[in-house]
CSV table of C-alpha atoms and ligand atoms in Angstrom, one decimal:
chain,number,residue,atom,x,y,z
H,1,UNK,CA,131.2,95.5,85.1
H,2,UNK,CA,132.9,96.4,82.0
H,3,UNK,CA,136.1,97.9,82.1
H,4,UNK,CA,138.3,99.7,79.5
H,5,UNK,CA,141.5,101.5,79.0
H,6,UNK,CA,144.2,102.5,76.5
H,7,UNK,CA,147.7,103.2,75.9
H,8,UNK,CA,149.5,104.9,73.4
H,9,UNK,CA,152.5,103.3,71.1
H,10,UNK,CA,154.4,106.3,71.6
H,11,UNK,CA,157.7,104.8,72.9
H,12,UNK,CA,158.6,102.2,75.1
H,13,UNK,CA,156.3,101.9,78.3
H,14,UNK,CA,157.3,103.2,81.6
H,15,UNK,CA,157.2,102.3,85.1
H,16,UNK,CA,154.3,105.7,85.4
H,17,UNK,CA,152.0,103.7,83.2
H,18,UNK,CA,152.8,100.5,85.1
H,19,UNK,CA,152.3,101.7,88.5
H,20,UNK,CA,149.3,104.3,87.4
H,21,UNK,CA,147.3,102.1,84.9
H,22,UNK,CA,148.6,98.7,83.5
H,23,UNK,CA,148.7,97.4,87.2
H,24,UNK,CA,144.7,98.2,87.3
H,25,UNK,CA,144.2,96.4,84.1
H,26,UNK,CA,145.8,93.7,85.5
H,27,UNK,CA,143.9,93.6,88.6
H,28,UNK,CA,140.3,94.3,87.1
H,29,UNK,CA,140.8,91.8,84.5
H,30,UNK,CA,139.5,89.3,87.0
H,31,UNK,CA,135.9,89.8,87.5
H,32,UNK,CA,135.0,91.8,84.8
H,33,UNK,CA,134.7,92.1,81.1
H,34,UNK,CA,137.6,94.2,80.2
H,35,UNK,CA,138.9,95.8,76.8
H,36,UNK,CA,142.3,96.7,76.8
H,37,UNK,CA,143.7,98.1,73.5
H,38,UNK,CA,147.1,100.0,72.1
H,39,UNK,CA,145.7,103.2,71.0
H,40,UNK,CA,147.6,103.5,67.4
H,41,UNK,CA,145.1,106.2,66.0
H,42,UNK,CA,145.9,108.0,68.8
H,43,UNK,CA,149.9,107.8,68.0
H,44,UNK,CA,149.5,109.1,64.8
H,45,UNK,CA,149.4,112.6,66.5
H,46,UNK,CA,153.4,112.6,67.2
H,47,UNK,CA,154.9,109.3,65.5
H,48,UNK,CA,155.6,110.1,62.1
H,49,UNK,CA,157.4,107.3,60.7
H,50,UNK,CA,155.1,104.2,59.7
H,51,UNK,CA,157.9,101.3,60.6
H,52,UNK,CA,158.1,102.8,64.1
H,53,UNK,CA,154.5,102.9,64.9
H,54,UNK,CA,154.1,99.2,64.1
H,55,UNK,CA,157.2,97.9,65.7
H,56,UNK,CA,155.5,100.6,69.3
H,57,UNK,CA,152.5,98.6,68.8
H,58,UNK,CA,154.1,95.1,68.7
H,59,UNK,CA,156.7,96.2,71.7
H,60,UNK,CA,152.9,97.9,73.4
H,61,UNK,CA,151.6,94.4,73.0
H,62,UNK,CA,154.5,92.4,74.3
H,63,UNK,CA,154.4,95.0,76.7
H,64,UNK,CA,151.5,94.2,78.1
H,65,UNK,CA,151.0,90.4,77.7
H,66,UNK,CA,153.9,89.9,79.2
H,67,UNK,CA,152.9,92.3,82.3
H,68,UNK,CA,149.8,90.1,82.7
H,69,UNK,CA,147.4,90.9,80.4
H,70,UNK,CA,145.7,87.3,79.9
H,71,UNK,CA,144.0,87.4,76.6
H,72,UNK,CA,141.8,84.4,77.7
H,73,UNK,CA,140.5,86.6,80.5
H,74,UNK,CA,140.4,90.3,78.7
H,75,UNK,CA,140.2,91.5,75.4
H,76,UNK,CA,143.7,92.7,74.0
H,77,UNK,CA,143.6,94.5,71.1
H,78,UNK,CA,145.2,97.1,68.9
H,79,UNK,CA,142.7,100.3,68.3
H,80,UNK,CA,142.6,100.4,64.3
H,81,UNK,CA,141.9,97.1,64.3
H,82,UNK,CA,138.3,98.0,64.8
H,83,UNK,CA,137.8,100.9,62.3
H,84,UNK,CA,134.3,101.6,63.7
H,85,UNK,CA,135.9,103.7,66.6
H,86,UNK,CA,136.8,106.6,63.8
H,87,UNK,CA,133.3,106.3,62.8
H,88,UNK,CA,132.3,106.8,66.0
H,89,UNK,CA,134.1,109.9,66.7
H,90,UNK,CA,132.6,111.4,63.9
H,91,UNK,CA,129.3,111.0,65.5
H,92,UNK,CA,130.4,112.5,68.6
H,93,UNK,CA,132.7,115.2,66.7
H,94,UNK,CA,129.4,116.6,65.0
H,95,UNK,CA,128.3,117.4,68.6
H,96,UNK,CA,130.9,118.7,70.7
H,97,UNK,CA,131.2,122.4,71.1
H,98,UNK,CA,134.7,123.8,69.9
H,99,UNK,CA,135.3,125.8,73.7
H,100,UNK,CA,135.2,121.8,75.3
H,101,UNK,CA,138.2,121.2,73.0
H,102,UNK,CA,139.9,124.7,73.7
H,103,UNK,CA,139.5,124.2,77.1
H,104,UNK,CA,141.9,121.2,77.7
H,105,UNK,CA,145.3,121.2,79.3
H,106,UNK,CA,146.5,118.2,77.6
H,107,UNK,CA,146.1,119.6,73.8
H,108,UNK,CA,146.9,123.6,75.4
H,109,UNK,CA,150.3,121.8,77.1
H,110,UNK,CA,151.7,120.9,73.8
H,111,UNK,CA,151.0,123.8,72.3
H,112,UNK,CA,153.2,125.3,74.4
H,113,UNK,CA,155.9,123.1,74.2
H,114,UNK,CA,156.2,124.4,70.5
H,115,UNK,CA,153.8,121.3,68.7
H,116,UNK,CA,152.0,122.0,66.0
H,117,UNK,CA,148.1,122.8,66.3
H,118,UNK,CA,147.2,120.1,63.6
H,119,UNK,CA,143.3,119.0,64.0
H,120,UNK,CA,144.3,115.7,65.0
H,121,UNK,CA,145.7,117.1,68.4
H,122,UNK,CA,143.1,119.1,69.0
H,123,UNK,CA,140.3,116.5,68.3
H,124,UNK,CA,142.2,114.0,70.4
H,125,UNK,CA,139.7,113.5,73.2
H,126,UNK,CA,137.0,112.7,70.9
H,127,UNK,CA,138.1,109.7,69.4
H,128,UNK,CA,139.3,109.0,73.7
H,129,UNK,CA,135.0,109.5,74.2
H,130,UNK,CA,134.9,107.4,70.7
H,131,UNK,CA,137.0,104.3,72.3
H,132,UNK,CA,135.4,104.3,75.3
H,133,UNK,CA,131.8,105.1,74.3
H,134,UNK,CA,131.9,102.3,71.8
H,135,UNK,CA,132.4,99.5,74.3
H,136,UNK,CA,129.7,101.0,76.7
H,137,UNK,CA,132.2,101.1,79.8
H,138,UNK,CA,131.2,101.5,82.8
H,139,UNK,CA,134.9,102.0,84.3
H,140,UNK,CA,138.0,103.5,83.1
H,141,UNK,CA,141.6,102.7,84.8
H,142,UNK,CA,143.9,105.4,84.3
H,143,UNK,CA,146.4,107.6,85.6
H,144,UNK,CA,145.3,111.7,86.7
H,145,UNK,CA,146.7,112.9,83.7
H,146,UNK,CA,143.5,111.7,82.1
H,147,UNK,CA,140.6,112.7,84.4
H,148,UNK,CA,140.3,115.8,82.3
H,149,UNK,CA,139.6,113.6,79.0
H,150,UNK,CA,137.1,111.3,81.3
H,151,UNK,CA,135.0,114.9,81.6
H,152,UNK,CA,134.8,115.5,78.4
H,153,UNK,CA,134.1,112.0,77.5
H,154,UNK,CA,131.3,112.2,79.7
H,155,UNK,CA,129.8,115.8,78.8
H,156,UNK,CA,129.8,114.2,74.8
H,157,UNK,CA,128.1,111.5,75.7
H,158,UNK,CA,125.6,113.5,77.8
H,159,UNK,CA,124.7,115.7,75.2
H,160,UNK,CA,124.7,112.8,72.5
H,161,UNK,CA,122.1,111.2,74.6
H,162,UNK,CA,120.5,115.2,75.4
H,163,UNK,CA,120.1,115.5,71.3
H,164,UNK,CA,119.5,112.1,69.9
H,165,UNK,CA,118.4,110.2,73.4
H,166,UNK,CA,115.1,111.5,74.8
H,167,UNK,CA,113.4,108.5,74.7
H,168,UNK,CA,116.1,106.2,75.4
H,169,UNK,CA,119.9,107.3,76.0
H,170,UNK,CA,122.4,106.2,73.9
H,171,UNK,CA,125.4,106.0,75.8
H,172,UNK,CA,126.7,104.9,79.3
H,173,UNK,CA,128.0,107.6,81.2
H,174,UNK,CA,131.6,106.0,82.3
H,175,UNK,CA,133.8,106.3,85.5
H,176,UNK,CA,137.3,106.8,85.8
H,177,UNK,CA,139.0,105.0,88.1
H,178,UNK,CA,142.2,107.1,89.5
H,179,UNK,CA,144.1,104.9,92.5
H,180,UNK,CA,145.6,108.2,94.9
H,181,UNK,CA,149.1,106.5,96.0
H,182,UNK,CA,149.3,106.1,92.1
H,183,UNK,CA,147.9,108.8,90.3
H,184,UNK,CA,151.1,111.0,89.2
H,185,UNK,CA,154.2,109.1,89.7
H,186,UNK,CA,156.8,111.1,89.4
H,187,UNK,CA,159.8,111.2,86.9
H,188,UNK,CA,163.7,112.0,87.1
H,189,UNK,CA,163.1,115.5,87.3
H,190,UNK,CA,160.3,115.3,89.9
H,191,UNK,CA,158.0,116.4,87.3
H,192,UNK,CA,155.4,113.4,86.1
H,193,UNK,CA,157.0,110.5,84.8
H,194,UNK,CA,156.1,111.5,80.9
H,195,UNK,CA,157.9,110.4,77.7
H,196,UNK,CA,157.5,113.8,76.6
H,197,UNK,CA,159.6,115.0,79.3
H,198,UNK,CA,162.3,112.3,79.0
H,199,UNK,CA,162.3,111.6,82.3
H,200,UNK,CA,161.0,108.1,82.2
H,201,UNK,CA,162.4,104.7,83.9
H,202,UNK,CA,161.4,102.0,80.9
H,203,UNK,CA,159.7,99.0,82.4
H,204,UNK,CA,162.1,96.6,80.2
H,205,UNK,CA,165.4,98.9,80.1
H,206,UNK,CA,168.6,97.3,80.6
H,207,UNK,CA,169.4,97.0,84.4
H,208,UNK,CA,172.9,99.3,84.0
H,209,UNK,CA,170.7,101.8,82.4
H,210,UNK,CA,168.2,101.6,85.5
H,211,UNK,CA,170.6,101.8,87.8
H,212,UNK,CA,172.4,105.4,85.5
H,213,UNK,CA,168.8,106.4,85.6
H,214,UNK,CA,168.0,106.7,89.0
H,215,UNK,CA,171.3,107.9,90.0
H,216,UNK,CA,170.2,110.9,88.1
H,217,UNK,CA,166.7,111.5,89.7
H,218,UNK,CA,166.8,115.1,91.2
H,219,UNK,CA,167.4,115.2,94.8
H,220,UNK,CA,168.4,118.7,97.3
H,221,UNK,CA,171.5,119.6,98.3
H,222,UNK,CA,170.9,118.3,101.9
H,223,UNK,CA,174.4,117.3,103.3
H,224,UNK,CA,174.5,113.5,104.2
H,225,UNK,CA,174.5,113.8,108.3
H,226,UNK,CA,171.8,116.1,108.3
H,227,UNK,CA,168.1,114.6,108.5
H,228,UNK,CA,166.4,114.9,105.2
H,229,UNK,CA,162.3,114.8,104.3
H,230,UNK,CA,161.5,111.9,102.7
H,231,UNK,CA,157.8,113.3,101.9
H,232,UNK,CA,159.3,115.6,99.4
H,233,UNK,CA,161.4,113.1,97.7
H,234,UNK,CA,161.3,111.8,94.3
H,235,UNK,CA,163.5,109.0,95.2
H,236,UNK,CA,161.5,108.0,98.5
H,237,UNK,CA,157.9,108.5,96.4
H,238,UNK,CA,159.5,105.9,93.8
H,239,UNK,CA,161.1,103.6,96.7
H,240,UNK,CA,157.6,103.2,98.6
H,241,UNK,CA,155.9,101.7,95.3
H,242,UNK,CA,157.9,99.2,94.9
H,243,UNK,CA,159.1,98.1,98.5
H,244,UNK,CA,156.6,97.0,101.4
H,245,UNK,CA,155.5,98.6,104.2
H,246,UNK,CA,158.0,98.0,106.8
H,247,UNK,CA,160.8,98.5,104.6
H,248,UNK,CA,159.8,102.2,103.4
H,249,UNK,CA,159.1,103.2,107.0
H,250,UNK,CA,162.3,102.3,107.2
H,251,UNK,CA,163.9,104.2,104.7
H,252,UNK,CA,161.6,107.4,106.2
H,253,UNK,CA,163.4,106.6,109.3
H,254,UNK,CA,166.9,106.4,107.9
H,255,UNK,CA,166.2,110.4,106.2
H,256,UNK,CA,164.8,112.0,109.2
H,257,UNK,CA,167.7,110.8,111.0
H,258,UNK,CA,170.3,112.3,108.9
H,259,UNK,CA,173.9,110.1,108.0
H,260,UNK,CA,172.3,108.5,105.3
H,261,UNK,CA,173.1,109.7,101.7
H,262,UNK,CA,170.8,109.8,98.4
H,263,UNK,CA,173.6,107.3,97.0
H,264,UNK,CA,172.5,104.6,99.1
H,265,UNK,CA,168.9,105.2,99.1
H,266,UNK,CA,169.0,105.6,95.1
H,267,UNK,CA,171.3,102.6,95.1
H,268,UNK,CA,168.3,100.7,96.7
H,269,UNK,CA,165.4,102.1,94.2
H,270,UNK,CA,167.3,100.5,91.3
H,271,UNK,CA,167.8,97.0,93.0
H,272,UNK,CA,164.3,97.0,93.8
H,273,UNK,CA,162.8,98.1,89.8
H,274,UNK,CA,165.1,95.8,88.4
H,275,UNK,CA,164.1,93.0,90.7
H,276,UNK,CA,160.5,93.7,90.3
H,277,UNK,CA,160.6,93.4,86.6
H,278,UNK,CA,163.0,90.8,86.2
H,279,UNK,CA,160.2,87.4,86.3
H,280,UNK,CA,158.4,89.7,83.1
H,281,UNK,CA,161.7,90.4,81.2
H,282,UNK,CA,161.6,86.2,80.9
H,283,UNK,CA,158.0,86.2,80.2
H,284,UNK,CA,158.6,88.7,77.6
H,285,UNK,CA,161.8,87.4,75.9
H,286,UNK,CA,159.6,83.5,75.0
H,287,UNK,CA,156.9,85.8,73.7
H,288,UNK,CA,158.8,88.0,71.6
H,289,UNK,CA,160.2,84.8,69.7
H,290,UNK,CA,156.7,83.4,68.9
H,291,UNK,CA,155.2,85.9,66.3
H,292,UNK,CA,152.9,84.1,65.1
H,293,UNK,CA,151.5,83.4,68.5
H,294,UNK,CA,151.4,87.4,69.1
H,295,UNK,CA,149.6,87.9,65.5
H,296,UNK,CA,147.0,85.8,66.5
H,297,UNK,CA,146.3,87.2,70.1
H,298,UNK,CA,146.0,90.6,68.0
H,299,UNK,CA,143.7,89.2,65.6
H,300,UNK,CA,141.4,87.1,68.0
H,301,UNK,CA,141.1,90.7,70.1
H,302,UNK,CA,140.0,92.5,67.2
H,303,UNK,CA,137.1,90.3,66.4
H,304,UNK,CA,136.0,89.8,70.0
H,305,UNK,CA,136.5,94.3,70.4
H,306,UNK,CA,134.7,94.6,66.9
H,307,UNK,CA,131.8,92.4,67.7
H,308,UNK,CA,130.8,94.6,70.8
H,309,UNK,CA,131.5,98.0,68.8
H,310,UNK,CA,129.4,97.0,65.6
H,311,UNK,CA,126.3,96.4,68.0
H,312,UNK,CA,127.3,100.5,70.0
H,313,UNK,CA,127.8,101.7,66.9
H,314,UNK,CA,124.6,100.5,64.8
H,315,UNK,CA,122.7,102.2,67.9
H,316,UNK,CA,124.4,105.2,67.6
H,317,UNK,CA,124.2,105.3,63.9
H,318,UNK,CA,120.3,104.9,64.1
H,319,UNK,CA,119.9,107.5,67.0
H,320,UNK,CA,121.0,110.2,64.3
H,321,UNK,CA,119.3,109.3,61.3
H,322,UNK,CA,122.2,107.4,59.1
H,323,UNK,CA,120.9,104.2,57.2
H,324,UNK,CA,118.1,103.2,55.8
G,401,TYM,P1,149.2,107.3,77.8
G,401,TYM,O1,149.6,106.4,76.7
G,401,TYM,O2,149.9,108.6,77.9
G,401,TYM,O3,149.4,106.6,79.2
G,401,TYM,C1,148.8,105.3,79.4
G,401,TYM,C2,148.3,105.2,80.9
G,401,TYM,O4,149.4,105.5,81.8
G,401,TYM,C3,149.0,106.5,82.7
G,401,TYM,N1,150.2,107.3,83.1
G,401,TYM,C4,150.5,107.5,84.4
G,401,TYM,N2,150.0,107.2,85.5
G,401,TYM,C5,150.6,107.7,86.6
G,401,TYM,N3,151.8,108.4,86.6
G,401,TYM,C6,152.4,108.7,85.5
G,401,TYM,N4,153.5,109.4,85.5
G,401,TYM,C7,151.8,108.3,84.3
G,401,TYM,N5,152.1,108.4,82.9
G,401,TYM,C8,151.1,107.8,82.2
G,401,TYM,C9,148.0,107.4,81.9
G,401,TYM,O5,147.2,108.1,82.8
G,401,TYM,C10,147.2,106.3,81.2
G,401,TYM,O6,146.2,105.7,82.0
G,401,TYM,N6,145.0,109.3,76.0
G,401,TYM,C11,145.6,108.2,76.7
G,401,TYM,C12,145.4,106.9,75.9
G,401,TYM,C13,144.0,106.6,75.6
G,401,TYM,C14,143.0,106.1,76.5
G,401,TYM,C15,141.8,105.9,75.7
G,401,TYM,C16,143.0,105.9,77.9
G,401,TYM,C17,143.4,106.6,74.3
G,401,TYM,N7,142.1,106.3,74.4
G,401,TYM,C18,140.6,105.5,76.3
G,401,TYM,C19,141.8,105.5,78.4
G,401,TYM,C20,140.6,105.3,77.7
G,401,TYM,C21,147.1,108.4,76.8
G,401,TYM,O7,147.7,109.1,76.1
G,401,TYM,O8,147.7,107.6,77.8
């Protein structure tokens, strides 16, 4: 099968895109052909300042390589290294009614938070159908905030193949693959853990910070001897991903009993992050001292990515009449 996904250099990665996507990569790197690329074009709609986006994409990289991304296994590589995915959307732009686009809760959620409607934002999830189109995926591993932009990427490929496919479709129609205990994990606030929120636990933040961090996740006002519900608990949701079984029913135990305090129980969520990372923060810290090493996993990914997207492209391209 062929899998892709995508993640955007907007800031440093978080343990929400850990838990609810790069741990998939990771996992269906194995038996399939998978594409796994830092979506930079995508960036461009909120990071302004050019040194920052490249030194997100080399931290993205990093980021993922040292997570477990084995470029001998997957394809790793950035998204404007392979220039034919803009083409691409512009292919797919030229078919996709205007009321899909107005429709999404992604572009209509930043509206409301006061950012600007530039075109960019609001073509967003067609250069998403473009990247994923291009490498004829069959499965997408990502996190529920995306299902929406799997939809669409689906409806634009259907009516790509409806106008320019009768005989033979074009595209794959791909399937995104959402894990349940994963699918939204939650933030400080309770909301989803989100950069835009600020409400994020980095993956590679300092362990002091860790720990400041998740003595500030929002808990009730429950008294310590009184029993508690660890179902409707930010801190217990967090605890359970990264502690086994026996251990969280223990925890669940501890709250419905009451005399236990969020202290403790946050106390125990740090240990555990920091614990969980700390093998990759040593993977990561030889890997960010060998550049050159890093430039030409980059490079190598780009040519393997561009060799499948020249062949998805040239059959789009002919479908709709371009070239000779
Ligand atoms: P991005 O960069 O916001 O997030 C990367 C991945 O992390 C998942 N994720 C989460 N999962 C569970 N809980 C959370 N709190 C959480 N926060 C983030 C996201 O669902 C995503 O899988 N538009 C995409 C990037 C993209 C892409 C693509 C993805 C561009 N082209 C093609 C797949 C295929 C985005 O902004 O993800």
């Amino acid at each position: 099968m062929r899998i892709l996904s995508g993640i955007q250099p907007s800031g440093a990665l978080h343990i929400g895109n850990y838990l609810g996507a790069i741990q998939q990569y990771i996992a269906l790197q194995h038996d399939n052909e998978a594409y796994y690329f830092v979506a930079d074009y995508h960036a461009l709609t909120s990071v302004r300042d050019p040194e920052k986006l490249r030194a997100y994409v080399r931290d993205v990289l990093l980021d993922l390589l040292s997570l477990g991304l084995d470029p001998e296994k997957a394809t790793v590589f950035v998204q404007s290294d392979v220039p034919e995915t803009v083409e691409l959307a512009w292919l797919l732009t030229s078919v996709t009614p205007m009321g899909w686009l107005e429709k999404c809760v992604s572009y209509k959620d930043k509206i409301a938070q006061g950012i600007p409607a530039e075109h960019g934002l609001f073509a967003y999830p067609v250069l998403q159908a473009a990247d994923i189109l291009l490498y004829d995926a069959d499965v997408v591993p990502v996190g529920q905030d995306q299902k929406q932009h799997l939809e669409i990427t689906r409806d634009v490929a259907e009516r790509f193949n409806s106008v320019y496919g009768k005989n033979e479709p074009v595209f794959k129609l791909p399937d995104a693959k959402i894990l349940p205990t994963v699918a939204v994990v939650p933030g400080l606030d309770g909301r989803k853990m989100s950069k835009s929120y600020g409400n994020t636990i980095e993956i590679f933040e300092d362990p002091k910070s860790i720990e400041k961090k998740c003595k500030r996740i929002v808990t009730d006002s429950t008294p310590v001897e009184e029993p508690k519900n660890p179902d409707t608990c930010s801190v217990y949701a967090l605890l359970k991903l990264f502690v086994d079984e026996q251990e969280s029913a223990d925890w669940a135990a501890r709250y419905r009993a009451g005399g236990m305090g969020y202290g403790d129980v946050k106390k125990r969520l740090a240990a555990a992050i920091i614990d969980y990372f700390a093998p990759y923060r040593e993977v990561r810290k030889s890997l960010a001292a060998d550049p050159v090493k890093l430039e030409e996993i980059r490079r190598a990914g780009a040519e393997r990515a561009r060799k499948t997207a020249r062949i998805v492209l040239e059959r789009a391209r002919r479908a709709c009449g371009l070239g000779s």
